[in-house]
Amino acid sequence: MALNRLFIAILTFSSLLLTGCFTMLMMQDNKNTQTISIKSGDGEKYDFYIEGKLLCKNTDVCNYIHDADTPCRVSILMKRGDVTYRHMLYGYWGEGDKVYSQNMNYCPGNSLTIEPDSVIKKQEEAKRKKAAEDVWVNGPAN
C-alpha cells in the first residue's frame, strides 16, 4: 500500500515537472527574435555597444539578439576605450515615410561587418607609437 502511494507521488511529481519544463520551452519558442552576428572588418578586438549599452567587450565578433516584434533600427558603436572607431545605424532608419510593414521588423541580414574609420585608426596608432617612443626615450613615468 505504501509502495503504491510512493509510486503515485513520484509519477505525479514527474508529470508536473515535465509539464513545467515543456511549458517553459514553448514560451521560449514563441519569442520572435533574430540573431545578428556583428564582426570587425579588420579582425581586431573592439567593444560593441547597442543603443549606447555595452553588449560585447574586447572581441572581434559580437552576437546581438534583436526583438523581431519591433522595427529593425539599431544604433551600433564600435569602440576601444573612449575612442569611437565607427557609429553605424543599421536597419530601416530612413523608412519612416513608407507604409509600415511587418518585414521591417526583421533586419536585412544575419551578419554585419563593420570597418573601423581608417582616419581615426591611423590617428590612434600614431598616438600609441608616439607614447611608446616617449617611454623609450624618457624612460617609464614615475
PDB file of C-alpha atoms in Angstrom:
ATOM      1  CA  MET A   1       0.000   0.000   0.000  1.00  0.00           C
ATOM      2  CA  ALA A   2       2.771   2.438   0.938  1.00  0.00           C
ATOM      3  CA  LEU A   3       4.663   1.449  -2.196  1.00  0.00           C
ATOM      4  CA  ASN A   4       1.617   2.306  -4.346  1.00  0.00           C
ATOM      5  CA  ARG A   5       1.344   5.750  -2.737  1.00  0.00           C
ATOM      6  CA  LEU A   6       5.056   6.381  -3.273  1.00  0.00           C
ATOM      7  CA  PHE A   7       4.760   5.330  -6.924  1.00  0.00           C
ATOM      8  CA  ILE A   8       1.743   7.620  -7.458  1.00  0.00           C
ATOM      9  CA  ALA A   9       3.535  10.517  -5.740  1.00  0.00           C
ATOM     10  CA  ILE A  10       6.637  10.058  -7.916  1.00  0.00           C
ATOM     11  CA  LEU A  11       4.504   9.751 -11.052  1.00  0.00           C
ATOM     12  CA  THR A  12       2.552  12.910 -10.161  1.00  0.00           C
ATOM     13  CA  PHE A  13       5.732  14.863  -9.369  1.00  0.00           C
ATOM     14  CA  SER A  14       7.356  13.731 -12.645  1.00  0.00           C
ATOM     15  CA  SER A  15       4.275  14.717 -14.647  1.00  0.00           C
ATOM     16  CA  LEU A  16       4.194  18.181 -13.106  1.00  0.00           C
ATOM     17  CA  LEU A  17       7.924  18.650 -13.648  1.00  0.00           C
ATOM     18  CA  LEU A  18       7.740  17.610 -17.305  1.00  0.00           C
ATOM     19  CA  THR A  19       4.686  19.808 -17.881  1.00  0.00           C
ATOM     20  CA  GLY A  20       6.525  22.788 -16.390  1.00  0.00           C
ATOM     21  CA  CYS A  21       9.636  22.162 -18.498  1.00  0.00           C
ATOM     22  CA  PHE A  22       7.552  21.749 -21.654  1.00  0.00           C
ATOM     23  CA  THR A  23       5.700  24.994 -20.921  1.00  0.00           C
ATOM     24  CA  MET A  24       8.996  26.867 -20.458  1.00  0.00           C
ATOM     25  CA  LEU A  25      10.313  25.515 -23.768  1.00  0.00           C
ATOM     26  CA  MET A  26       7.135  26.515 -25.575  1.00  0.00           C
ATOM     27  CA  MET A  27       7.311  30.028 -24.135  1.00  0.00           C
ATOM     28  CA  GLN A  28      10.889  30.399 -25.386  1.00  0.00           C
ATOM     29  CA  ASP A  29       9.971  29.151 -28.860  1.00  0.00           C
ATOM     30  CA  ASN A  30       7.226  31.767 -29.123  1.00  0.00           C
ATOM     31  CA  LYS A  31       9.753  34.576 -28.743  1.00  0.00           C
ATOM     32  CA  ASN A  32      10.212  36.290 -32.066  1.00  0.00           C
ATOM     33  CA  THR A  33      13.928  37.070 -32.280  1.00  0.00           C
ATOM     34  CA  GLN A  34      16.696  37.393 -34.838  1.00  0.00           C
ATOM     35  CA  THR A  35      20.376  36.837 -34.038  1.00  0.00           C
ATOM     36  CA  ILE A  36      22.758  39.192 -35.826  1.00  0.00           C
ATOM     37  CA  SER A  37      26.489  38.467 -35.829  1.00  0.00           C
ATOM     38  CA  ILE A  38      28.491  41.718 -35.820  1.00  0.00           C
ATOM     39  CA  LYS A  39      32.143  41.438 -36.902  1.00  0.00           C
ATOM     40  CA  SER A  40      35.017  43.903 -37.009  1.00  0.00           C
ATOM     41  CA  GLY A  41      36.229  44.270 -40.583  1.00  0.00           C
ATOM     42  CA  ASP A  42      39.914  44.333 -39.655  1.00  0.00           C
ATOM     43  CA  GLY A  43      39.755  41.341 -37.293  1.00  0.00           C
ATOM     44  CA  GLU A  44      40.916  43.430 -34.336  1.00  0.00           C
ATOM     45  CA  LYS A  45      39.139  43.489 -30.981  1.00  0.00           C
ATOM     46  CA  TYR A  46      36.717  46.259 -30.030  1.00  0.00           C
ATOM     47  CA  ASP A  47      33.891  46.945 -27.597  1.00  0.00           C
ATOM     48  CA  PHE A  48      30.455  46.824 -29.253  1.00  0.00           C
ATOM     49  CA  TYR A  49      27.616  48.982 -27.939  1.00  0.00           C
ATOM     50  CA  ILE A  50      23.968  48.629 -28.942  1.00  0.00           C
ATOM     51  CA  GLU A  51      21.745  51.639 -28.262  1.00  0.00           C
ATOM     52  CA  GLY A  52      24.522  53.076 -26.070  1.00  0.00           C
ATOM     53  CA  LYS A  53      24.805  49.983 -23.849  1.00  0.00           C
ATOM     54  CA  LEU A  54      27.841  47.696 -23.825  1.00  0.00           C
ATOM     55  CA  LEU A  55      26.965  44.362 -25.427  1.00  0.00           C
ATOM     56  CA  CYS A  56      30.378  42.750 -26.029  1.00  0.00           C
ATOM     57  CA  LYS A  57      33.788  43.753 -24.681  1.00  0.00           C
ATOM     58  CA  ASN A  58      37.182  43.307 -26.344  1.00  0.00           C
ATOM     59  CA  THR A  59      36.141  40.967 -29.162  1.00  0.00           C
ATOM     60  CA  ASP A  60      36.119  40.837 -32.954  1.00  0.00           C
ATOM     61  CA  VAL A  61      32.704  39.096 -33.181  1.00  0.00           C
ATOM     62  CA  CYS A  62      29.583  40.005 -31.201  1.00  0.00           C
ATOM     63  CA  ASN A  63      26.123  38.423 -31.370  1.00  0.00           C
ATOM     64  CA  TYR A  64      23.124  40.710 -30.935  1.00  0.00           C
ATOM     65  CA  ILE A  65      19.621  39.307 -30.438  1.00  0.00           C
ATOM     66  CA  HIS A  66      17.024  41.601 -31.997  1.00  0.00           C
ATOM     67  CA  ASP A  67      13.405  41.500 -30.829  1.00  0.00           C
ATOM     68  CA  ALA A  68      11.634  40.977 -34.152  1.00  0.00           C
ATOM     69  CA  ASP A  69       8.369  42.276 -32.692  1.00  0.00           C
ATOM     70  CA  THR A  70       9.843  45.783 -33.078  1.00  0.00           C
ATOM     71  CA  PRO A  71      11.210  47.511 -36.201  1.00  0.00           C
ATOM     72  CA  CYS A  72      14.869  46.884 -37.001  1.00  0.00           C
ATOM     73  CA  ARG A  73      16.520  50.184 -36.079  1.00  0.00           C
ATOM     74  CA  VAL A  74      19.810  49.524 -34.293  1.00  0.00           C
ATOM     75  CA  SER A  75      22.467  52.062 -33.300  1.00  0.00           C
ATOM     76  CA  ILE A  76      25.858  50.315 -33.110  1.00  0.00           C
ATOM     77  CA  LEU A  77      29.085  51.784 -31.727  1.00  0.00           C
ATOM     78  CA  MET A  78      32.445  50.109 -32.249  1.00  0.00           C
ATOM     79  CA  LYS A  79      34.844  51.484 -29.633  1.00  0.00           C
ATOM     80  CA  ARG A  80      38.140  50.902 -27.922  1.00  0.00           C
ATOM     81  CA  GLY A  81      38.284  52.743 -24.620  1.00  0.00           C
ATOM     82  CA  ASP A  82      36.858  56.241 -25.150  1.00  0.00           C
ATOM     83  CA  VAL A  83      37.627  56.249 -28.883  1.00  0.00           C
ATOM     84  CA  THR A  84      34.753  55.522 -31.280  1.00  0.00           C
ATOM     85  CA  TYR A  85      36.008  53.819 -34.430  1.00  0.00           C
ATOM     86  CA  ARG A  86      32.603  53.606 -36.102  1.00  0.00           C
ATOM     87  CA  HIS A  87      28.993  54.576 -35.384  1.00  0.00           C
ATOM     88  CA  MET A  88      26.526  52.760 -37.589  1.00  0.00           C
ATOM     89  CA  LEU A  89      22.767  52.973 -37.893  1.00  0.00           C
ATOM     90  CA  TYR A  90      21.661  49.531 -39.016  1.00  0.00           C
ATOM     91  CA  GLY A  91      18.231  48.521 -40.242  1.00  0.00           C
ATOM     92  CA  TYR A  92      15.376  50.654 -41.534  1.00  0.00           C
ATOM     93  CA  TRP A  93      16.113  54.174 -40.298  1.00  0.00           C
ATOM     94  CA  GLY A  94      15.031  56.080 -43.403  1.00  0.00           C
ATOM     95  CA  GLU A  95      11.838  54.129 -43.920  1.00  0.00           C
ATOM     96  CA  GLY A  96       9.565  56.294 -41.756  1.00  0.00           C
ATOM     97  CA  ASP A  97       7.773  57.821 -44.750  1.00  0.00           C
ATOM     98  CA  LYS A  98       6.810  54.455 -46.198  1.00  0.00           C
ATOM     99  CA  VAL A  99       3.904  52.350 -45.082  1.00  0.00           C
ATOM    100  CA  TYR A 100       4.908  50.225 -42.103  1.00  0.00           C
ATOM    101  CA  SER A 101       5.451  46.576 -42.934  1.00  0.00           C
ATOM    102  CA  GLN A 102       5.990  43.542 -40.711  1.00  0.00           C
ATOM    103  CA  ASN A 103       9.068  42.833 -42.864  1.00  0.00           C
ATOM    104  CA  MET A 104      10.688  45.922 -41.314  1.00  0.00           C
ATOM    105  CA  ASN A 105      10.841  44.045 -38.007  1.00  0.00           C
ATOM    106  CA  TYR A 106      13.454  41.691 -39.433  1.00  0.00           C
ATOM    107  CA  CYS A 107      16.899  43.154 -40.005  1.00  0.00           C
ATOM    108  CA  PRO A 108      18.331  42.995 -43.552  1.00  0.00           C
ATOM    109  CA  GLY A 109      20.687  40.130 -42.711  1.00  0.00           C
ATOM    110  CA  ASN A 110      22.031  37.840 -40.017  1.00  0.00           C
ATOM    111  CA  SER A 111      25.603  39.110 -40.224  1.00  0.00           C
ATOM    112  CA  LEU A 112      27.150  42.546 -40.389  1.00  0.00           C
ATOM    113  CA  THR A 113      30.788  43.551 -40.879  1.00  0.00           C
ATOM    114  CA  ILE A 114      31.828  46.959 -39.570  1.00  0.00           C
ATOM    115  CA  GLU A 115      35.028  48.549 -40.840  1.00  0.00           C
ATOM    116  CA  PRO A 116      36.730  50.957 -38.423  1.00  0.00           C
ATOM    117  CA  ASP A 117      37.207  54.533 -39.647  1.00  0.00           C
ATOM    118  CA  SER A 118      40.671  54.458 -41.252  1.00  0.00           C
ATOM    119  CA  VAL A 119      41.493  58.077 -40.304  1.00  0.00           C
ATOM    120  CA  ILE A 120      40.674  57.525 -36.622  1.00  0.00           C
ATOM    121  CA  LYS A 121      42.561  54.224 -36.645  1.00  0.00           C
ATOM    122  CA  LYS A 122      45.696  55.887 -38.094  1.00  0.00           C
ATOM    123  CA  GLN A 123      45.462  58.725 -35.544  1.00  0.00           C
ATOM    124  CA  GLU A 124      45.213  56.268 -32.644  1.00  0.00           C
ATOM    125  CA  GLU A 125      48.085  54.147 -33.984  1.00  0.00           C
ATOM    126  CA  ALA A 126      50.230  57.301 -34.280  1.00  0.00           C
ATOM    127  CA  LYS A 127      49.378  58.244 -30.663  1.00  0.00           C
ATOM    128  CA  ARG A 128      50.334  54.755 -29.430  1.00  0.00           C
ATOM    129  CA  LYS A 129      53.567  54.820 -31.423  1.00  0.00           C
ATOM    130  CA  LYS A 130      54.484  58.269 -30.049  1.00  0.00           C
ATOM    131  CA  ALA A 131      53.695  57.169 -26.485  1.00  0.00           C
ATOM    132  CA  ALA A 132      55.903  54.085 -26.944  1.00  0.00           C
ATOM    133  CA  GLU A 133      58.731  56.260 -28.324  1.00  0.00           C
ATOM    134  CA  ASP A 134      58.391  58.692 -25.405  1.00  0.00           C
ATOM    135  CA  VAL A 135      58.736  55.815 -22.944  1.00  0.00           C
ATOM    136  CA  TRP A 136      61.782  54.546 -24.841  1.00  0.00           C
ATOM    137  CA  VAL A 137      63.478  57.986 -24.897  1.00  0.00           C
ATOM    138  CA  ASN A 138      62.441  59.294 -21.470  1.00  0.00           C
ATOM    139  CA  GLY A 139      62.038  56.033 -19.585  1.00  0.00           C
ATOM    140  CA  PRO A 140      58.880  54.968 -17.774  1.00  0.00           C
ATOM    141  CA  ALA A 141      56.975  57.654 -15.857  1.00  0.00           C
ATOM    142  CA  ASN A 142      57.310  57.536 -12.070  1.00  0.00           C
TER     143      ASN A 142
END
